[in-house]
Coordinates of C-alpha atoms in Angstrom, one line a residue:
Chain B
D185 CA 103.7 89.3 92.3
T186 CA 101.1 91.6 91.1
A187 CA 97.5 90.8 91.5
V188 CA 96.0 92.8 89.1
S189 CA 98.5 94.0 86.0
Q190 CA 97.4 96.2 83.1
T191 CA 99.8 97.0 79.9
P192 CA 100.6 99.3 78.8
K193 CA 100.9 101.7 82.0
Y194 CA 100.9 104.7 79.2
L195 CA 99.6 104.9 75.9
V196 CA 100.0 108.4 73.7
T197 CA 98.3 108.1 70.2
Q198 CA 96.6 110.2 67.8
M199 CA 92.9 110.5 67.2
G200 CA 91.3 108.0 65.0
N201 CA 93.8 105.3 65.8
D202 CA 92.8 102.0 67.2
K203 CA 94.5 100.7 70.6
S204 CA 94.2 98.1 73.2
I205 CA 95.1 97.8 76.6
K206 CA 95.5 94.6 78.3
C207 CA 94.8 93.0 81.9
E208 CA 95.7 89.9 83.7
Q209 CA 94.7 88.8 87.2
N210 CA 95.9 85.9 89.5
L211 CA 93.6 86.2 92.3
G212 CA 91.3 83.8 90.8
H213 CA 88.3 85.9 90.9
D214 CA 85.2 85.3 88.7
T215 CA 84.5 89.0 87.9
M216 CA 86.7 91.4 86.2
Y217 CA 85.9 95.1 85.5
W218 CA 87.0 98.1 83.2
Y219 CA 86.9 101.4 85.1
K220 CA 87.5 104.9 83.6
Q221 CA 88.9 107.8 85.5
D222 CA 88.5 111.2 83.8
S223 CA 91.0 114.3 84.6
K224 CA 88.6 115.6 87.6
K225 CA 89.0 111.9 89.2
F226 CA 85.6 110.8 88.7
L227 CA 86.0 106.8 88.6
K228 CA 83.0 105.1 86.6
I229 CA 82.3 101.7 85.6
M230 CA 82.5 100.8 81.8
F231 CA 82.1 96.9 81.8
S232 CA 81.6 93.9 84.1
Y233 CA 82.7 90.3 83.0
N234 CA 81.7 87.1 84.9
N235 CA 83.2 84.1 83.8
K236 CA 83.9 85.6 80.3
E237 CA 80.3 86.9 80.1
L238 CA 79.4 90.4 79.9
I239 CA 77.5 91.6 82.8
I240 CA 77.5 95.5 82.8
N241 CA 77.8 97.5 79.9
E242 CA 77.3 101.0 81.0
T243 CA 76.2 102.9 77.9
V244 CA 79.7 103.1 76.7
P245 CA 80.0 103.8 73.1
N246 CA 80.5 100.5 70.6
R247 CA 83.8 102.0 69.8
F248 CA 84.9 100.3 73.1
S249 CA 84.9 96.5 72.7
P250 CA 86.0 94.6 76.0
K251 CA 87.1 90.8 75.3
S252 CA 87.5 88.2 77.8
P253 CA 89.3 85.2 76.4
D254 CA 89.3 83.3 80.0
K255 CA 88.4 84.5 83.4
A256 CA 91.5 85.6 84.3
H257 CA 92.2 88.3 81.4
L258 CA 90.1 91.1 80.3
N259 CA 91.3 93.2 77.4
L260 CA 89.8 96.5 76.1
H261 CA 89.9 97.3 72.4
I262 CA 89.1 101.2 71.6
N263 CA 88.6 102.0 67.8
S264 CA 88.8 105.6 66.5
L265 CA 90.2 107.0 69.2
E266 CA 88.9 110.6 70.3
L267 CA 90.2 113.3 72.1
G268 CA 87.5 112.6 75.0
D269 CA 88.9 109.2 75.4
S270 CA 91.7 110.5 77.2
A271 CA 91.6 109.2 80.8
V272 CA 93.2 106.8 83.0
Y273 CA 91.5 103.5 82.6
F274 CA 91.6 101.0 85.6
C275 CA 91.0 97.1 85.4
A276 CA 89.8 95.6 88.2
T277 CA 88.8 92.5 89.7
G278 CA 86.3 91.4 92.7
T279 CA 84.1 88.5 94.3
T280 CA 81.2 87.4 92.5
G281 CA 77.7 89.4 92.9
G282 CA 76.2 90.5 96.1
W283 CA 76.5 93.0 98.4
G284 CA 79.8 95.0 98.7
E285 CA 82.3 93.5 96.6
K286 CA 85.7 94.3 97.4
L287 CA 87.6 95.5 94.0
F288 CA 91.1 95.0 93.4
F289 CA 92.3 97.5 91.0
G290 CA 95.4 97.3 88.8
S291 CA 97.7 100.5 88.5
G292 CA 95.6 102.3 85.5
T293 CA 96.7 102.9 81.9
Q294 CA 96.9 106.4 81.3
L295 CA 95.6 107.3 77.6
S296 CA 96.4 110.3 75.9
V297 CA 94.6 110.9 72.7
L298 CA 96.3 113.9 70.7
Chain C
Q129 CA 72.5 115.7 91.6
K130 CA 75.3 112.9 91.7
E131 CA 74.3 110.1 93.5
V132 CA 77.5 110.4 95.7
E133 CA 78.9 113.9 96.5
Q134 CA 82.4 114.4 97.8
D135 CA 84.3 117.8 98.5
P136 CA 87.7 117.3 96.1
G137 CA 89.5 119.6 98.3
P138 CA 92.6 119.7 98.4
L139 CA 93.0 119.2 102.1
S140 CA 96.3 119.9 103.8
V141 CA 97.1 119.2 107.3
P142 CA 100.3 119.0 109.8
E143 CA 101.4 115.6 110.6
G144 CA 99.5 114.3 113.7
A145 CA 96.3 115.9 112.9
I146 CA 92.8 114.2 112.9
V147 CA 91.5 114.5 109.4
S148 CA 87.7 114.2 108.6
L149 CA 86.7 113.3 105.1
N150 CA 83.0 113.3 104.0
C151 CA 80.8 112.1 101.6
T152 CA 76.9 112.6 101.1
Y153 CA 74.6 110.3 99.2
S154 CA 71.1 110.9 98.0
N155 CA 69.7 107.2 97.6
S156 CA 68.5 106.1 100.6
A157 CA 68.5 102.4 99.4
F158 CA 72.4 102.6 99.7
Q159 CA 73.3 100.3 102.3
Y160 CA 76.9 99.3 101.9
F161 CA 79.6 102.2 102.3
M162 CA 83.2 102.0 101.4
W163 CA 86.5 104.2 101.5
Y164 CA 89.2 103.6 99.0
R165 CA 92.4 104.9 99.0
Q166 CA 94.4 106.1 95.9
Y167 CA 98.2 107.1 95.9
S168 CA 99.3 109.1 92.9
R169 CA 99.7 107.0 89.7
K170 CA 98.3 104.0 91.6
G171 CA 95.0 102.1 91.3
P172 CA 92.5 102.6 94.4
E173 CA 92.5 100.2 97.2
L174 CA 90.0 99.3 99.5
L175 CA 90.8 100.8 102.8
M176 CA 87.5 100.1 104.8
Y177 CA 83.8 99.3 104.4
T178 CA 80.9 99.8 106.4
Y179 CA 77.2 98.3 106.4
S180 CA 74.3 100.3 107.5
S181 CA 74.8 103.0 110.1
G182 CA 77.5 103.2 113.1
N183 CA 80.9 103.5 113.1
K184 CA 83.7 100.9 112.6
E185 CA 87.4 101.2 113.8
D186 CA 90.4 99.8 112.2
G187 CA 93.6 101.1 113.5
R188 CA 94.0 105.0 113.0
F189 CA 90.9 104.8 110.6
T190 CA 87.3 105.2 111.8
A191 CA 84.5 105.0 109.0
Q192 CA 81.0 106.3 110.1
V193 CA 77.7 106.2 108.6
D194 CA 74.8 108.7 109.3
K195 CA 72.0 107.0 107.5
S196 CA 69.3 109.6 108.7
S197 CA 71.3 112.5 107.3
K198 CA 72.7 110.3 104.4
Y199 CA 76.5 111.4 105.3
I200 CA 79.6 109.0 105.5
S201 CA 82.8 110.1 107.2
L202 CA 86.4 108.8 107.4
F203 CA 88.4 109.8 110.5
I204 CA 92.2 109.5 110.4
R205 CA 93.8 109.7 113.9
D206 CA 97.5 110.8 114.2
S207 CA 97.7 111.4 110.5
Q208 CA 101.1 110.7 108.9
P209 CA 102.7 111.9 105.6
S210 CA 102.1 108.4 104.3
D211 CA 98.5 109.2 104.3
S212 CA 98.8 111.6 101.6
A213 CA 96.5 110.2 98.8
T214 CA 93.0 110.8 97.3
Y215 CA 90.3 109.3 99.4
L216 CA 87.3 108.1 97.3
C217 CA 84.0 107.2 99.2
A218 CA 82.1 104.4 97.1
T219 CA 78.8 102.4 97.3
P220 CA 77.1 99.7 95.6
P221 CA 73.3 100.0 94.2
A222 CA 70.9 98.3 96.0
G223 CA 70.5 94.8 95.2
T224 CA 73.4 92.7 93.3
S225 CA 75.8 95.1 92.0
Y226 CA 78.7 93.0 90.3
G227 CA 81.0 95.6 91.5
K228 CA 79.1 98.5 89.9
L229 CA 80.3 100.8 92.5
T230 CA 79.5 104.7 92.4
F231 CA 82.3 106.5 93.7
G232 CA 82.6 110.1 94.9
Q233 CA 84.9 112.7 93.2
G234 CA 87.7 112.0 95.9
T235 CA 89.2 114.0 98.2
I236 CA 92.8 114.8 97.7
L237 CA 94.9 114.8 101.2
T238 CA 98.5 116.1 101.9
V239 CA 99.8 115.4 105.3
H240 CA 103.0 117.7 105.8
P241 CA 105.6 116.8 108.3

């Protein structure tokens, strides 16, 4: 039973389209995240949600809109996709706040914008 | 200057070798350090974490922190082909982090039989 599951695994789309990535976790953690990994493997946080409340928004363009219907789900909607959005997007979950959270990552969604 | 720097490699070693993976960081306020392992087409998974200076050992893996030089290391003894992966060091900011980890670029390691 996968702890953090993301769909789809691969997403190929044209510039200008709108797409969504879904994430679900069954670990019972309060906090969920979206991280972006670029082609050089740099992994950077985009958003953090705690109990459905937005905690961190790392100056991500407002074309990216996360939505958390409940604490087990965190979806990412992207409007007007651009070439530079091509990357691997990881959903993650972890324990609440404090030092040294241990993050559990999904397998990633590889987004290719053509 | 990036907050966490890591040589991307790639690093190729024979099976059984001792592997040394390293990161440097710039902010002396960082106190917690982690190593994540990422297999190809998978998400990172936490391998080890350490707090403050010193060594921490877990099986064939040893994590080391030298705060005076802002240097963190991961040693793998008796490396196996199954250790082939990208290894990422990470640290949360000082204070409450809410999972906002700063990652190094990752070092690609290949252990060949």
